[in-house]
PDB file of N, CA and C in Angstrom:
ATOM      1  N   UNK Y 473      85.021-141.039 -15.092  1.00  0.00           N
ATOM      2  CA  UNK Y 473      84.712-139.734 -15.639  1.00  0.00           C
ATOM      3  C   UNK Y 473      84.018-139.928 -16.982  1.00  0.00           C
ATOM      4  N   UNK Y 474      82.719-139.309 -17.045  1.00  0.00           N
ATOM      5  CA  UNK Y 474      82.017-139.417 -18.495  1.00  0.00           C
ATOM      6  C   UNK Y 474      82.128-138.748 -19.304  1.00  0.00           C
ATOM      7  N   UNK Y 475      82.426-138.792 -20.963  1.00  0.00           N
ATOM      8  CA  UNK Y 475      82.747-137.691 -21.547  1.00  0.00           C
ATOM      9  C   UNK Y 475      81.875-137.835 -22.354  1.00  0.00           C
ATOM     10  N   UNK Y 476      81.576-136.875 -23.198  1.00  0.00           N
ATOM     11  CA  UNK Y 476      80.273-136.725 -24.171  1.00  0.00           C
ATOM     12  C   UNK Y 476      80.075-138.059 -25.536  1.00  0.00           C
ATOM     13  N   UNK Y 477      81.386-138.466 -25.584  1.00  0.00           N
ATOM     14  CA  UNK Y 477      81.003-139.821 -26.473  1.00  0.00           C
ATOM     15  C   UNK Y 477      80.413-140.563 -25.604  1.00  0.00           C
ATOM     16  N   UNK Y 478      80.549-140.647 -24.593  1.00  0.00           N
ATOM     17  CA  UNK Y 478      80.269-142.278 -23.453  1.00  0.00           C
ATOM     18  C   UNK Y 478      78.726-141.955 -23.379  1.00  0.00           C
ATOM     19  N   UNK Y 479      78.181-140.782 -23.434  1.00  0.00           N
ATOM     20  CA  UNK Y 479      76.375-141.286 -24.381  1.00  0.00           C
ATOM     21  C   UNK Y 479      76.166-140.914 -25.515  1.00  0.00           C
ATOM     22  N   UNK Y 480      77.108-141.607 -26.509  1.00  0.00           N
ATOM     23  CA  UNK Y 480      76.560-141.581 -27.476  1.00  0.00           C
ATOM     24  C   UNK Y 480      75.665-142.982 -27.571  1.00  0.00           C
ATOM     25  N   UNK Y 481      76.206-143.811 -26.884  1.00  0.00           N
ATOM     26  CA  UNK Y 481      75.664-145.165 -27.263  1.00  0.00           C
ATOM     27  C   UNK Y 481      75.076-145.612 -25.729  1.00  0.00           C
ATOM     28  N   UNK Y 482      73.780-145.689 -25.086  1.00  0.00           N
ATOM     29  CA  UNK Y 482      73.311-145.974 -23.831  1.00  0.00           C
ATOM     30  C   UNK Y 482      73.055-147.213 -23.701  1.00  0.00           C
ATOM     31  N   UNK Y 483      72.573-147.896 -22.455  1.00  0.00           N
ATOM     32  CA  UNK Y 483      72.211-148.939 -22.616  1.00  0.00           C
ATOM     33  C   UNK Y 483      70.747-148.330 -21.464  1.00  0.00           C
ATOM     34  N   UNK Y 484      69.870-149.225 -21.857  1.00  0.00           N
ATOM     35  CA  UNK Y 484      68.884-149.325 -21.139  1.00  0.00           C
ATOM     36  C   UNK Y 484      68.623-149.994 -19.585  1.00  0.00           C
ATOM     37  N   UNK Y 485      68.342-149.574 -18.725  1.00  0.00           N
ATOM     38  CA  UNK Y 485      68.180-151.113 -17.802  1.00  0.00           C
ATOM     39  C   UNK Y 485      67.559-152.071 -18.059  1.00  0.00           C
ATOM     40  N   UNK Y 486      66.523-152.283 -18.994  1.00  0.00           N
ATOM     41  CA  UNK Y 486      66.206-153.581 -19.487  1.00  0.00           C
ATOM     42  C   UNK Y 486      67.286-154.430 -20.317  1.00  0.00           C
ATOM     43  N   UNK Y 487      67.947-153.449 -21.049  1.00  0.00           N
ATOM     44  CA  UNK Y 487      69.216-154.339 -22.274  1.00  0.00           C
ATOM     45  C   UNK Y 487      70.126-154.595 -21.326  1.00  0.00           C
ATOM     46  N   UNK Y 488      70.462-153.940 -19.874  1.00  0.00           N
ATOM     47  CA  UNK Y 488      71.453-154.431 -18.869  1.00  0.00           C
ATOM     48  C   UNK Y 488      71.385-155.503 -18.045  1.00  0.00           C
ATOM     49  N   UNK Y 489      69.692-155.561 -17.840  1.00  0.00           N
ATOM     50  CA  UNK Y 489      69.483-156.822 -17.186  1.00  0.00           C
ATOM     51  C   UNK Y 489      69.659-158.084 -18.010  1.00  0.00           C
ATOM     52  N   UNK Y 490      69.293-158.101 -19.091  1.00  0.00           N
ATOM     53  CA  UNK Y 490      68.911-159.048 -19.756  1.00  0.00           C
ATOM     54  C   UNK Y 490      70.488-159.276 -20.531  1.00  0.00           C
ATOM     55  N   UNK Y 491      71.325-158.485 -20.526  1.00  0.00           N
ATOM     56  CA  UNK Y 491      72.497-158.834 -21.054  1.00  0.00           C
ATOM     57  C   UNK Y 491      73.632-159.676 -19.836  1.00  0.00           C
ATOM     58  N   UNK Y 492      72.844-159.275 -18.046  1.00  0.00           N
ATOM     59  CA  UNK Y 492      73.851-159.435 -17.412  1.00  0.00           C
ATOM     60  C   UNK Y 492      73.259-161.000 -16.697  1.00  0.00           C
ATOM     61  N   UNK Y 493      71.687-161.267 -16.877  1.00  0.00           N
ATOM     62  CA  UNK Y 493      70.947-162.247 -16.546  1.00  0.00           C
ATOM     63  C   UNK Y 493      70.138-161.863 -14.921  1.00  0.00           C
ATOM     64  N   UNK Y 494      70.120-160.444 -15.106  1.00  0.00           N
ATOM     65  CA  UNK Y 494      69.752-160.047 -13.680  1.00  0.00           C
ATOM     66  C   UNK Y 494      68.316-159.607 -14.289  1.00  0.00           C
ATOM     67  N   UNK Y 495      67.353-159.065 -12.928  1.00  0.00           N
ATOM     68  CA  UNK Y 495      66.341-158.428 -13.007  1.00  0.00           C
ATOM     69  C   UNK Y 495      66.210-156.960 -13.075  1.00  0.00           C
ATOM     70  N   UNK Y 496      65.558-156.501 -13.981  1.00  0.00           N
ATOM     71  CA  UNK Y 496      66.422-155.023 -13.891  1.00  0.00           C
ATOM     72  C   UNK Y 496      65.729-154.067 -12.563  1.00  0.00           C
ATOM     73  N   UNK Y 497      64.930-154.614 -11.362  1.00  0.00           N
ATOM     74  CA  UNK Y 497      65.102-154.212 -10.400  1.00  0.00           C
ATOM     75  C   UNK Y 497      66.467-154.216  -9.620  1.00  0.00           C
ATOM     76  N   UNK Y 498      67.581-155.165 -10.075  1.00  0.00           N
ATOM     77  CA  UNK Y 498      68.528-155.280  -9.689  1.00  0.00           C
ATOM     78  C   UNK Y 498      69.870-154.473 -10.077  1.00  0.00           C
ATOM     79  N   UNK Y 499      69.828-154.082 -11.373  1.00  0.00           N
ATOM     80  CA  UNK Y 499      70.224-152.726 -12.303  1.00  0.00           C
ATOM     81  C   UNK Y 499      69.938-151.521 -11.601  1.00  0.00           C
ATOM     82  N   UNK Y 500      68.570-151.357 -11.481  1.00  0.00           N
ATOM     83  CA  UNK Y 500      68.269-150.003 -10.500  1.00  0.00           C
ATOM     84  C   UNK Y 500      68.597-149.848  -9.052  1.00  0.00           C
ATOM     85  N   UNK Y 501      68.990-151.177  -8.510  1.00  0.00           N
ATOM     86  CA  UNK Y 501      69.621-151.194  -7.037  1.00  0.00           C
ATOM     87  C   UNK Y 501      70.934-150.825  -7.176  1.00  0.00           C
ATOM     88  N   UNK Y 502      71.911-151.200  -8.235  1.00  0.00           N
ATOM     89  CA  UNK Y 502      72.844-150.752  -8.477  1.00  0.00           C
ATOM     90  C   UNK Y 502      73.563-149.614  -8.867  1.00  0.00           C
ATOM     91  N   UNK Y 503      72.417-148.615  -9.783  1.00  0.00           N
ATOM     92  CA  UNK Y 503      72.428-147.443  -9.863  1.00  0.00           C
ATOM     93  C   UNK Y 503      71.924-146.745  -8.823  1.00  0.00           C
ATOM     94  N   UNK Y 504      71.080-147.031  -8.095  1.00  0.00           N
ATOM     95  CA  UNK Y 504      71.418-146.265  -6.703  1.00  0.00           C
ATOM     96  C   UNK Y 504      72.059-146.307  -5.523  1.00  0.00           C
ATOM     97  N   UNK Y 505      72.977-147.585  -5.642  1.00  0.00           N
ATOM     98  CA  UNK Y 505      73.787-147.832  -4.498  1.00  0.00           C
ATOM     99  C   UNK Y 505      75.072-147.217  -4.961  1.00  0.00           C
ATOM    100  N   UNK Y 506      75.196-146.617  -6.279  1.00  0.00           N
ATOM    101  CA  UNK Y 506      76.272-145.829  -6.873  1.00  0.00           C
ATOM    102  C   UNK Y 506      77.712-146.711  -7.503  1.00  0.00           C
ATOM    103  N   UNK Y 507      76.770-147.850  -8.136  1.00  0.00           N
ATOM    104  CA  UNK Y 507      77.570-148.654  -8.606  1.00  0.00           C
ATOM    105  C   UNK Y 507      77.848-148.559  -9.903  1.00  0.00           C
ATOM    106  N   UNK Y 508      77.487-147.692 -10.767  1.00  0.00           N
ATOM    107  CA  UNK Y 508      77.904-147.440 -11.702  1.00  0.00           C
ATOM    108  C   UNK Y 508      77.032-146.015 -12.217  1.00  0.00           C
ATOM    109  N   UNK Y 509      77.529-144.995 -13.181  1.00  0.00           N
ATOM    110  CA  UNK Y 509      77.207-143.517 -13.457  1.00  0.00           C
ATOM    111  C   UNK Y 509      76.112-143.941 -14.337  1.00  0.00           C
ATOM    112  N   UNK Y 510      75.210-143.070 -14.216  1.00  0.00           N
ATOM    113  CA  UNK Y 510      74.034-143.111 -15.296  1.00  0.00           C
ATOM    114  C   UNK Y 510      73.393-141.447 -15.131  1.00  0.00           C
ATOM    115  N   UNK Y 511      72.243-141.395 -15.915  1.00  0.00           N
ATOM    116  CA  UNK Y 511      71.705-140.513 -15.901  1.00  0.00           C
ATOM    117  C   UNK Y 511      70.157-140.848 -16.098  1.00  0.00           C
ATOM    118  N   UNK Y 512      69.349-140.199 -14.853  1.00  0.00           N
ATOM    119  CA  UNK Y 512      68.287-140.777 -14.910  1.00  0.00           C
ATOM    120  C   UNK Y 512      67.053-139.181 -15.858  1.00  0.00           C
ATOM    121  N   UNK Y 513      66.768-139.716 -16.974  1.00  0.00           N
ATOM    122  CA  UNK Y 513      65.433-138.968 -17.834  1.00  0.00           C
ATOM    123  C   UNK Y 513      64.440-139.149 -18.165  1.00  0.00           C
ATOM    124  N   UNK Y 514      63.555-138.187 -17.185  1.00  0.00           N
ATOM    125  CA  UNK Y 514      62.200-138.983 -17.031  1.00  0.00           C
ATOM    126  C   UNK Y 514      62.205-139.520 -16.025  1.00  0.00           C
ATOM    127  N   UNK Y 515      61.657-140.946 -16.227  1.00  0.00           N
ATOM    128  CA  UNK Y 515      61.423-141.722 -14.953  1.00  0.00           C
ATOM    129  C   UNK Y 515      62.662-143.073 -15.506  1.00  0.00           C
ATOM    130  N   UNK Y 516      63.261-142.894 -16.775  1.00  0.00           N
ATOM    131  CA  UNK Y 516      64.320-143.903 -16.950  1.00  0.00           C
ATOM    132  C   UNK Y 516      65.685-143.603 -16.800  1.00  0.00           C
ATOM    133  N   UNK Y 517      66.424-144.465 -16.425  1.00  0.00           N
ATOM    134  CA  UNK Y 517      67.634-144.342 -16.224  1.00  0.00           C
ATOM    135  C   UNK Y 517      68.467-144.571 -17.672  1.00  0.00           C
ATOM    136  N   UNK Y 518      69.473-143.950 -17.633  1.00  0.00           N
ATOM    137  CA  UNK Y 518      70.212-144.414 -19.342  1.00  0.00           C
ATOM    138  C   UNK Y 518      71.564-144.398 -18.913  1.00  0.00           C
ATOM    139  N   UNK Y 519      72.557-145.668 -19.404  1.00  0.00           N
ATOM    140  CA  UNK Y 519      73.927-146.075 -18.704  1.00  0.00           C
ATOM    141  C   UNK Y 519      74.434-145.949 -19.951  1.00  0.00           C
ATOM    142  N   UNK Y 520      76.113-145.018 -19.461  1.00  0.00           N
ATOM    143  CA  UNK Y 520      76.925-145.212 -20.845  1.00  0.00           C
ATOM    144  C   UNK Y 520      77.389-146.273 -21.124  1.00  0.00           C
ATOM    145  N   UNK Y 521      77.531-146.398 -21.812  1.00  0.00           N
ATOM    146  CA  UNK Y 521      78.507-148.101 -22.988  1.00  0.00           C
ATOM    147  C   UNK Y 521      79.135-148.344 -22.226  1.00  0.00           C
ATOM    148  N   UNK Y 522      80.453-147.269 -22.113  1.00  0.00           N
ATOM    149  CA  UNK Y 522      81.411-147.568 -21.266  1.00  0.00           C
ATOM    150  C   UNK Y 522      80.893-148.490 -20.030  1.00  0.00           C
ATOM    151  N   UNK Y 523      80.197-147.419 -18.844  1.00  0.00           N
ATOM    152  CA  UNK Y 523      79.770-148.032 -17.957  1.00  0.00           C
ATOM    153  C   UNK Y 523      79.415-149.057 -17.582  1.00  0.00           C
ATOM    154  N   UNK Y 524      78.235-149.709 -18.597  1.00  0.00           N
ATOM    155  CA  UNK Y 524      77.764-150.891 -18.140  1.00  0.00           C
ATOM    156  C   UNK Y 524      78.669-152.155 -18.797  1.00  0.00           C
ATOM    157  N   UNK Y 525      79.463-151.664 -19.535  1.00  0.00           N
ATOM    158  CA  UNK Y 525      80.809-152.601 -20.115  1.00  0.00           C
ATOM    159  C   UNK Y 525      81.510-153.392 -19.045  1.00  0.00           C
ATOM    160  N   UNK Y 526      81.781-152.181 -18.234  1.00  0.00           N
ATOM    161  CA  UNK Y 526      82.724-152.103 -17.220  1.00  0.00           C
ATOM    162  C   UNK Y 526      81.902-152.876 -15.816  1.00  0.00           C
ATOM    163  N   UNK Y 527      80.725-152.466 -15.740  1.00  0.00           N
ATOM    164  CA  UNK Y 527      80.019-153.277 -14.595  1.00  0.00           C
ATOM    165  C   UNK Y 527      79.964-154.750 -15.265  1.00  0.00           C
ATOM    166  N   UNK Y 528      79.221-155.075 -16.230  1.00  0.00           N
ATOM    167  CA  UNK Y 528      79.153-156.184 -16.439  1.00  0.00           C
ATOM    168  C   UNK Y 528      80.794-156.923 -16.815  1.00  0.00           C
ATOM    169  N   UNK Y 529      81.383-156.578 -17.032  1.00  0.00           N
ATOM    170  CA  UNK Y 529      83.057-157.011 -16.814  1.00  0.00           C
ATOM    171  C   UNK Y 529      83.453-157.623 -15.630  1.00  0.00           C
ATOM    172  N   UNK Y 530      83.097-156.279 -14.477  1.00  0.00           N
ATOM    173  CA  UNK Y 530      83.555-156.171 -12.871  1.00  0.00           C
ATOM    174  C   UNK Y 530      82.616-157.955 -12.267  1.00  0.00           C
ATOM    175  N   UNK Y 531      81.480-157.981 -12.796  1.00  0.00           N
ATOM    176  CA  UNK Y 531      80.401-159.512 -12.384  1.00  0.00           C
ATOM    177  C   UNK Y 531      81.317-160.227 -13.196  1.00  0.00           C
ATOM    178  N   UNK Y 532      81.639-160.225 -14.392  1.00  0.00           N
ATOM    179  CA  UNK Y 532      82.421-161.776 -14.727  1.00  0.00           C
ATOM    180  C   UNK Y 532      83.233-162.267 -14.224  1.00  0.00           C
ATOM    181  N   UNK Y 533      83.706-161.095 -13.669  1.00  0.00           N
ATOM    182  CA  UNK Y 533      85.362-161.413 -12.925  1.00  0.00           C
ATOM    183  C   UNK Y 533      85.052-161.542 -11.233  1.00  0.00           C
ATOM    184  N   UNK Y 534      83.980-161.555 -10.631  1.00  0.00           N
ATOM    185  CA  UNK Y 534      83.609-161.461  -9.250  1.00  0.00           C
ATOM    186  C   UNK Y 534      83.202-163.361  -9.353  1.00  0.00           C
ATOM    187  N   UNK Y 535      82.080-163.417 -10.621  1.00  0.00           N
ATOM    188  CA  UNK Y 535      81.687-164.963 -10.478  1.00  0.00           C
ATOM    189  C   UNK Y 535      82.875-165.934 -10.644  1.00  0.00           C
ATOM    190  N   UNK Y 536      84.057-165.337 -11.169  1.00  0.00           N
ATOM    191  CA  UNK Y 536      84.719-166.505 -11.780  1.00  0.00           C
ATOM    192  C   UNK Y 536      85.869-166.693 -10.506  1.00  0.00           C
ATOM    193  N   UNK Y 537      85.658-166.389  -9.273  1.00  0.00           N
ATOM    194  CA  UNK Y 537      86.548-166.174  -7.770  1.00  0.00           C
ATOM    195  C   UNK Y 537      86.130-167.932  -7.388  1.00  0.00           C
TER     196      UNK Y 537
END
C-alpha cells in the first residue's frame, strides 16, 4: 500500500537498473509483470523508495538461495 511519503523520494528506472546491475529494459518488464507499484508520467515510470528497496532486497535474497 503506497502512502503519500513513499513518493516523496522516487527512483528512476535508470537509478534501478544500475543500482540492481540489470538493464532497465528489465525494470520495465518488471513493472509490467506487476512486480512492484510505480506510477508511470509521461512516457516514464517513477518507483517509490519503499518499493524498489523492497524489490531490490526480494533479488538479494533470491541470489543468495
Amino acid at each position: 500500500m503506497e502512502t503519500k511519503s513513499d513518493y516523496q523520494t522516487l527512483w528512476s528506472v535508470t537509478k534501478l537498473a544500475e543500482k540492481a546491475g540489470v538493464t532497465p529494459q528489465a525494470i520495465r518488464f518488471a513493472l509490467k509483470e506487476g512486480k512492484m507499484e510505480a506510477r508511470k508520467i509521461g512516457n516514464s515510470w517513477v518507483i517509490p523508495d519503499s518499493e524498489a528497496k523492497n524489490w531490490l532486497q526480494s533479488r538479494n535474497k533470491a541470489s543468495k538461495k
